[in-house]
Short mmCIF file of C-alpha atoms in Angstrom, two decimals:
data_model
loop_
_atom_site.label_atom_id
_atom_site.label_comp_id
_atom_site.label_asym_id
_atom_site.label_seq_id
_atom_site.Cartn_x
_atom_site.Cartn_y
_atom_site.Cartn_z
CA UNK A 1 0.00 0.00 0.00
CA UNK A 2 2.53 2.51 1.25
CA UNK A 3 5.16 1.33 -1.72
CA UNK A 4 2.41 1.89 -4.17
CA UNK A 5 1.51 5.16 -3.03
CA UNK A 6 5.62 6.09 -3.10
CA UNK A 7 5.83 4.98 -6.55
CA UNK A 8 3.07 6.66 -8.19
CA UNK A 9 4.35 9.51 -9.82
CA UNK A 10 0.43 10.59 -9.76
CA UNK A 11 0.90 10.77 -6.61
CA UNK A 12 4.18 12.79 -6.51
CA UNK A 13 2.85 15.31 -8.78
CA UNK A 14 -0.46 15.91 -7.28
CA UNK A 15 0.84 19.23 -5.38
CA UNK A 16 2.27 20.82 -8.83
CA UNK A 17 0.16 23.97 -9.60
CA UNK A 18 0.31 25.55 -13.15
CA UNK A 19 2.43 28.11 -11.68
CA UNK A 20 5.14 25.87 -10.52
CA UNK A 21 5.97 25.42 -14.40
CA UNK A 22 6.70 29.17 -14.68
CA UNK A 23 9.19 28.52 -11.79
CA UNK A 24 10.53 25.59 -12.83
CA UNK A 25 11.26 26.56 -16.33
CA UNK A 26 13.09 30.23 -15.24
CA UNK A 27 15.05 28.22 -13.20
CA UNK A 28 16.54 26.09 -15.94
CA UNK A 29 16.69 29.13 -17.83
CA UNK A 30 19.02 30.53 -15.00
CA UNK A 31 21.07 27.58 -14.41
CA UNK A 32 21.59 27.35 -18.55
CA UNK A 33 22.49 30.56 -18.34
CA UNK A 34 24.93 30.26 -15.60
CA UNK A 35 26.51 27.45 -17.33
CA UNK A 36 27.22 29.47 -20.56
CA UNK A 37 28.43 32.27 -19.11
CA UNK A 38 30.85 31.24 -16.19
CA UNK A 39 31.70 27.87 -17.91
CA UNK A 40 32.15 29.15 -21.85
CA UNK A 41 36.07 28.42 -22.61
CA UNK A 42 37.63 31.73 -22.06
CA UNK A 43 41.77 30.90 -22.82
CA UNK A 44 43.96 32.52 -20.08
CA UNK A 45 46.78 34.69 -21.74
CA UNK A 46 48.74 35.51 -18.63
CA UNK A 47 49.43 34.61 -15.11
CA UNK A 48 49.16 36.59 -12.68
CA UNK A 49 51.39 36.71 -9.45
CA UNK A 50 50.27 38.23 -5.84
CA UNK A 51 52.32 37.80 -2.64
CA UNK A 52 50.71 39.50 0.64
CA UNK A 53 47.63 40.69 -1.63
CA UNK A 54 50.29 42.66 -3.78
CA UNK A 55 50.93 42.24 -7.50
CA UNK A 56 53.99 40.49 -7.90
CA UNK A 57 54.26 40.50 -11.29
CA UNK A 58 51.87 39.65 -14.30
CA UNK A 59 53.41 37.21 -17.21
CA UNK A 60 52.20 36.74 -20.83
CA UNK A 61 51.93 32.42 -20.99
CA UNK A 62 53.69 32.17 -24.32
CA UNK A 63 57.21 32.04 -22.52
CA UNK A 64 58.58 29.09 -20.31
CA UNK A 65 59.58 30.57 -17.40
CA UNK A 66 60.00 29.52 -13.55
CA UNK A 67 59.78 32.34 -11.03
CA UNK A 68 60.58 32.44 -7.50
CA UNK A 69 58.77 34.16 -4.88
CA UNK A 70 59.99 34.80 -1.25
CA UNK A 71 57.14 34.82 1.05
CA UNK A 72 57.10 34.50 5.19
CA UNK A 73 57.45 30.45 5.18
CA UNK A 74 59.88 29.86 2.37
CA UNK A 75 60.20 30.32 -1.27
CA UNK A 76 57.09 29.05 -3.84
CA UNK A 77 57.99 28.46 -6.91
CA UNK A 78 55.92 29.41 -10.02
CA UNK A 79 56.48 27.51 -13.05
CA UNK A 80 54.81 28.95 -16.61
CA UNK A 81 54.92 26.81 -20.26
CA UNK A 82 52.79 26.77 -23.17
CA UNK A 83 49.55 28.52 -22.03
CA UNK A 84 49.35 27.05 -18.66
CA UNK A 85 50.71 27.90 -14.75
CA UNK A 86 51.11 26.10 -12.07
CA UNK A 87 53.01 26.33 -8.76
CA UNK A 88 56.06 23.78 -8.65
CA UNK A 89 57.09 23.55 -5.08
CA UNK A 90 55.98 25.80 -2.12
CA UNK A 91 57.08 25.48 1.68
CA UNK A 92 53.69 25.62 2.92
CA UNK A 93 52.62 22.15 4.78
CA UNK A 94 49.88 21.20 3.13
CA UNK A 95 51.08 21.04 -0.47
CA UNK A 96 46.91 21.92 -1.75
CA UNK A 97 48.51 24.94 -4.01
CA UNK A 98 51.31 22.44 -5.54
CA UNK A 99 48.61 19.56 -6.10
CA UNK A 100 46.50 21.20 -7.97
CA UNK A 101 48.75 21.18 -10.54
CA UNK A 102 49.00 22.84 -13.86
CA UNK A 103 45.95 25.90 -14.23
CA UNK A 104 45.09 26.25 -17.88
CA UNK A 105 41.79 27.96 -17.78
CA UNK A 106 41.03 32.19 -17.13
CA UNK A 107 39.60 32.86 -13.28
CA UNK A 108 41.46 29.77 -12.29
CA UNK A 109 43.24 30.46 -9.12
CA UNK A 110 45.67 28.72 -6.80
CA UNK A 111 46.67 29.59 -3.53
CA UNK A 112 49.46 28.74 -1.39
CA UNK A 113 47.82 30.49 2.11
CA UNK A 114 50.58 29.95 4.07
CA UNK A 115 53.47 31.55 2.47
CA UNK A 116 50.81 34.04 0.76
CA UNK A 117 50.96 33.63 -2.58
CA UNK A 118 48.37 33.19 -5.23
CA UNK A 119 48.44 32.43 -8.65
CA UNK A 120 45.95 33.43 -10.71
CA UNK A 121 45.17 33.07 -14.68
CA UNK A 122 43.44 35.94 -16.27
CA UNK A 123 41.97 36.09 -19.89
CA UNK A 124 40.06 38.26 -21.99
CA UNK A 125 36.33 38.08 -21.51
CA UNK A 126 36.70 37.77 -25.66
CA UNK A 127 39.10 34.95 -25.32
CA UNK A 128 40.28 33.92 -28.68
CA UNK A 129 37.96 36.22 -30.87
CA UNK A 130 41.12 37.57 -33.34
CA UNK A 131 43.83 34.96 -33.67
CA UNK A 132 45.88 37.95 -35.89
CA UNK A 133 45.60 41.18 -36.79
CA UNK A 134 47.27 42.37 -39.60
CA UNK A 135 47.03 45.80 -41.72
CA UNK B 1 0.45 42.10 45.25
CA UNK B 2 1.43 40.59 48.35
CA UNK B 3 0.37 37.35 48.30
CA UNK B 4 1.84 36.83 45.13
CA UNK B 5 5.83 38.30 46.45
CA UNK B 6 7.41 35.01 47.10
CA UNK B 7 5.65 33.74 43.37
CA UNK B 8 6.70 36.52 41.24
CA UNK B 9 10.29 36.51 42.77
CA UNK B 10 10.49 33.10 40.52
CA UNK B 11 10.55 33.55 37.02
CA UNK B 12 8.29 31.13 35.62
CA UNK B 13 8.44 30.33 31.65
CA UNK B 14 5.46 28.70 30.72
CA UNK B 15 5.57 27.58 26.74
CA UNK B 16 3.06 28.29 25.32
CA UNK B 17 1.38 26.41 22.35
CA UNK B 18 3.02 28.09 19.59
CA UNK B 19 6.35 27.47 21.26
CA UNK B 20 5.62 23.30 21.76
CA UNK B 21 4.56 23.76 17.53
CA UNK B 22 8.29 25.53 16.73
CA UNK B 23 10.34 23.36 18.99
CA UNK B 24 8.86 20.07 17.68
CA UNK B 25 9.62 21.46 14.13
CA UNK B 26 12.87 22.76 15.13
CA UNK B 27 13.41 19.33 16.72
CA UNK B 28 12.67 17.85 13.36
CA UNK B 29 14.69 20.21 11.43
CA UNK B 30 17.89 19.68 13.56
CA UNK B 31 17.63 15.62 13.06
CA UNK B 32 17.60 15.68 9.92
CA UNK B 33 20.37 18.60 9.39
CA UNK B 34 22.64 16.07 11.80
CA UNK B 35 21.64 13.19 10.01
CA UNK B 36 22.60 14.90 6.85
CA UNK B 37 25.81 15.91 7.70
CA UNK B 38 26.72 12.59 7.47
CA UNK B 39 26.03 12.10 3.65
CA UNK B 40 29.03 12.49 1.33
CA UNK B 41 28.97 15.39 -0.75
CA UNK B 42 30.21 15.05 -4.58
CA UNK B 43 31.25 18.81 -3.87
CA UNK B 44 31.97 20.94 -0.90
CA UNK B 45 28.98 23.00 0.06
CA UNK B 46 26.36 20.79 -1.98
CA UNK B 47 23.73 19.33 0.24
CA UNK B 48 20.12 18.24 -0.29
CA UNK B 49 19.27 20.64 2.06
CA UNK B 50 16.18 18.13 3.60
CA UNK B 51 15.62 19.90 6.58
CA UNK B 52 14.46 22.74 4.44
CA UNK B 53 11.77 20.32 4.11
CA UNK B 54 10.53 21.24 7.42
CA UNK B 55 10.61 24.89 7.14
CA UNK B 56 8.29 24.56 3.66
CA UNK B 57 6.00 22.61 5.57
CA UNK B 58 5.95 25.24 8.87
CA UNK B 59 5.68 27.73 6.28
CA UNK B 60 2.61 26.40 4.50
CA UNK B 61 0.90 25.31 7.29
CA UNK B 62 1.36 28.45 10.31
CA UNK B 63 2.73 31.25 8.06
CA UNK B 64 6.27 32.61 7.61
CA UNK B 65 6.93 33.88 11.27
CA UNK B 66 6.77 30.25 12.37
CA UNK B 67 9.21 29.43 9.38
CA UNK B 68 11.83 32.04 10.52
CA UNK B 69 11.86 30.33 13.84
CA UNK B 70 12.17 26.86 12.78
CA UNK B 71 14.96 27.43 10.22
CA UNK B 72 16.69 29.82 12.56
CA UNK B 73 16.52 27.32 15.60
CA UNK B 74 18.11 24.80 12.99
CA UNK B 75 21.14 26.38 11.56
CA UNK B 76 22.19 27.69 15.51
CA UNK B 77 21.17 24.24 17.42
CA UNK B 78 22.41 22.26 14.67
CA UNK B 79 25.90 24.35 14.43
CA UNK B 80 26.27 24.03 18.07
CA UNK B 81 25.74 19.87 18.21
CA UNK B 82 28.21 20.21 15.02
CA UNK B 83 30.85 22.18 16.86
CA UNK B 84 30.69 25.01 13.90
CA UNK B 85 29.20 27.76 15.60
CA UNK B 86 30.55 30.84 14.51
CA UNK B 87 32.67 29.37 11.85
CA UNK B 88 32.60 30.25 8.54
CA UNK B 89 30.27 27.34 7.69
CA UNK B 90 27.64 28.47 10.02
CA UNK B 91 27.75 31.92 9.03
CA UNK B 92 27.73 30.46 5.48
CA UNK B 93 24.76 28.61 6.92
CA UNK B 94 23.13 31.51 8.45
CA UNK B 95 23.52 33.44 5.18
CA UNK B 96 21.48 31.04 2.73
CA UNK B 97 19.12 30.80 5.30
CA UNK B 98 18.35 34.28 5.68
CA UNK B 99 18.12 34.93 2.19
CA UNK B 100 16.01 31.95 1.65
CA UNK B 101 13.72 32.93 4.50
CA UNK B 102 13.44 36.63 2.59
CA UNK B 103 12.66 35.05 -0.75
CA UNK B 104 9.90 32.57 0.71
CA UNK B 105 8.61 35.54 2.72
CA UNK B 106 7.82 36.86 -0.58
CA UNK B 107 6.94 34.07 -2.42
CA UNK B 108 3.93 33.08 -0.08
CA UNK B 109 2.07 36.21 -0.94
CA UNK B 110 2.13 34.36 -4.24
CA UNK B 111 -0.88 33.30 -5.26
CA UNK B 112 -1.36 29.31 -4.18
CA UNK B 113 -3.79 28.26 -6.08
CA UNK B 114 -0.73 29.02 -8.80
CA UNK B 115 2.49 28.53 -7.27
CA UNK B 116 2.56 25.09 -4.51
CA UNK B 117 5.37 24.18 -2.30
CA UNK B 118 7.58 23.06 -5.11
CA UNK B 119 8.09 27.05 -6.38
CA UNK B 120 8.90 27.86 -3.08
CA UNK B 121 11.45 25.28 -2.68
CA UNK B 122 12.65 26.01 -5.83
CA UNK B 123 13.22 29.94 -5.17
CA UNK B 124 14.22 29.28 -1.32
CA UNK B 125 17.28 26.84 -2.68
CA UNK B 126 18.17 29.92 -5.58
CA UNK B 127 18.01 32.27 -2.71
CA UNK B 128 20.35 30.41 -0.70
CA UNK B 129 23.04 29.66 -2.89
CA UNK B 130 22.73 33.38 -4.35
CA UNK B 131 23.31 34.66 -0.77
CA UNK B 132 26.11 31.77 0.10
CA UNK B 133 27.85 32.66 -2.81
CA UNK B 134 27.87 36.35 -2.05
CA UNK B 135 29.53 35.66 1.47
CA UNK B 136 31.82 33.63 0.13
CA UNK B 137 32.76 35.81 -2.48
CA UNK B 138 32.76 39.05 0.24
CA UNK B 139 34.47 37.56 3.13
CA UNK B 140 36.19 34.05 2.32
CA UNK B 141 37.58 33.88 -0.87
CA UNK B 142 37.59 37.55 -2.18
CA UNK B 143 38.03 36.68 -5.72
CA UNK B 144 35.90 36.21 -8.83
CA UNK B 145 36.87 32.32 -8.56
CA UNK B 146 34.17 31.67 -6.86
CA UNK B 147 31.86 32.18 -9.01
CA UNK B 148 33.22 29.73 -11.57
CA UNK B 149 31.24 26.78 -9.35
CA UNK B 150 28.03 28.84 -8.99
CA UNK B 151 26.65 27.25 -12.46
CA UNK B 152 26.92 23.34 -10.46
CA UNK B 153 25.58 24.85 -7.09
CA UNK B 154 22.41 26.74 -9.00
CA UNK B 155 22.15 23.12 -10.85
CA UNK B 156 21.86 21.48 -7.46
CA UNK B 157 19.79 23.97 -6.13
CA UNK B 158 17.08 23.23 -9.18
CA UNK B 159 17.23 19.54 -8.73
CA UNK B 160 16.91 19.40 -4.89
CA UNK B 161 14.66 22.15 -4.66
CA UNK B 162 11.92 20.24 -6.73
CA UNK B 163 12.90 17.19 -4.48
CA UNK B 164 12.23 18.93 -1.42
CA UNK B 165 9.73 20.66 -2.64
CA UNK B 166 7.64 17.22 -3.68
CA UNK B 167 8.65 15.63 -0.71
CA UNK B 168 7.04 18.81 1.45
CA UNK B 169 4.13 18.39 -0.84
CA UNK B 170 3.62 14.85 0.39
CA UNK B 171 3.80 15.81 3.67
CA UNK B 172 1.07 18.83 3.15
CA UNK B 173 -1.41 16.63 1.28
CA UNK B 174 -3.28 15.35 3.53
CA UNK B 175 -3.80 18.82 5.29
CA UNK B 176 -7.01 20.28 4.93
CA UNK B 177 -7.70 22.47 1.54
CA UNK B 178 -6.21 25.62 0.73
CA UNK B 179 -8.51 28.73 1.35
CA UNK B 180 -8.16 31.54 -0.99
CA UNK B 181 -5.99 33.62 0.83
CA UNK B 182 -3.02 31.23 0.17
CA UNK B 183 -2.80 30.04 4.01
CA UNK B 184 -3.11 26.51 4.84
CA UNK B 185 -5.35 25.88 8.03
CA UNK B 186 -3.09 24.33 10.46
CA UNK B 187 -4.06 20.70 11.80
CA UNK B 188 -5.50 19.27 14.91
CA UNK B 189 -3.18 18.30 17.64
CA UNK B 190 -0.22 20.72 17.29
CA UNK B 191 -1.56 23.03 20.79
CA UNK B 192 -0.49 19.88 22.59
CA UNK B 193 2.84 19.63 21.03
CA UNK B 194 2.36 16.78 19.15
CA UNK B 195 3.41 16.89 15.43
CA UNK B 196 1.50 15.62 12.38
CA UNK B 197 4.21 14.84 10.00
CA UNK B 198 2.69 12.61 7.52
CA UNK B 199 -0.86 11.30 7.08
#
């Protein structure tokens, strides 16, 4: 008796009022939405470097690089190749900054709290809209 | 005056029936917050959120006054049994649940012959992640990071919101018809203290 009443999707949708479609479709909409816009491939083009909340430097991601960054723990180490960042070795305990491992997209950001240094990957809301420009 | 001195130098709290009603919700509420803590979580921060049940069903059935109590008494009682008062998470906590109890203040002036307990859900959980995101974003992680997981949070907040919001419509089925004003006649047996949960 009770299973029958639990599986009857009659049952289920019995408290559904016309109105609840209006709600339930503007939420998709929303969440759709959301999707596109924070999850649309925007390329990073350049890393950028903050120790104690201050700009340590900003780098373009076409060049292999390493860079070295003396906060209060130790030195993290920053490592930059072919369009992607990610932070080699820090001093902090935990290692979470280091095991995230290489960053490739824009807005992605890692951290290393204890030594205070962040890594974050910027990129033109555009992304890739001109691949040249020539005149 | 007199005869009453050595009486009134106590301090007697009687409950009344309204109080028995929140607290046995509240009760509710806090069980199944605990209970759910225990559930693993694909992602940080992404719960069912059944106790929200509850406060759908308070709301629907004694107004939104009684709803701000029950999901108030919740997040603090249940923060305190989880040892996160204060902490980030319970403010985090506190934060979707404010917003959530703004949005379904609003939304039950909606009209309910048109909009049942699954819109409400649905807006309460949007409300709550819109206002858990915003702390986050304010006070924990001050970057625009954050926002890059608010498209899988607003996703979970569709798909349990209509899950809650069925499940509280279950519950409220069996309660006597809506009247035109929107408010659900509460049910025998709640001045007592007791609780009608299901039917």
């Amino acid at each position: 008796m009770i299973t029958a009443h639990v599986l009857s999707a009659k049952n289920w949708l019995s408290c559904l009022r016309p109105g609840d479609a209006i709600t339930l479709i503007s939420a998709a909409i929303l969440v759709v939405f959301l999707f596109l816009n924070f999850w649309t491939n925007t390329r990073a083009d350049r890393a950028i470097v903050r120790q104690g909340g201050e700009l340590i430097a900003e780098f373009g991601l076409n060049n292999t690089r390493r860079v070295e960054v003396r906060g209060p723990i130790g030195i993290t180490i920053i490592e930059i190749a072919a369009g992607r960042a990610r932070v080699l070795s820090d001093s902090g305990p935990r290692q979470y900054c280091v095991q995230q491992g290489w960053l490739e997209r824009a807005n992605a950001v890692a951290i290393c709290a204890p030594n205070q240094v962040s890594l974050l990957l910027a990129g033109s809301a555009s992304g890739n809209r001109h691949d040249s420009l020539s005149y | 005056m007199t005869a009453s001195a050595t009486e009134s130098a106590t301090l007697i709290l009687r409950p009344s029936a309204d109080d028995h009603r929140i607290a046995a919700y509240a009760a509710a509420a806090i069980a199944i917050t605990i209970a759910e803590a225990a559930l693993p979580s694909p992602l940080p921060g992404v719960k069912p959120g059944l106790a929200n049940i509850i406060v759908l069903v308070v709301l629907l059935r004694h107004g939104w006054k009684d709803a701000v109590w029950v999901s108030l008494l919740r997040v603090v009682a249940a923060s305190l049994m989880g040892g996160t008062f204060l902490a980030p998470g319970f403010v985090m906590s506190l934060a979707g649940a404010l917003c959530s109890l703004g949005v379904l203040g609003l939304s039950c002036r909606l009209p309910a012959a048109w909009f049942g307990p699954v819109s409400h859900s649905v807006l309460a959980a949007f409300a709550h992640i819109g206002g858990q995101i915003l702390v986050a974003r304010l006070w924990l992680v001050p970057h625009d990071g954050v926002f890059y997981l608010l498209p899988l949070f607003a996703l979970a907040a569709l798909l349990f919101g209509v899950v809650n919001g069925l499940l509280a419509g279950q519950i409220l089925q069996g309660d006597a018809a809506v009247t035109l004003d929107g408010v659900l006649s509460a049910p025998t047996g709640t001045t007592t203290g007791e609780m009608e949960l299901s039917k």
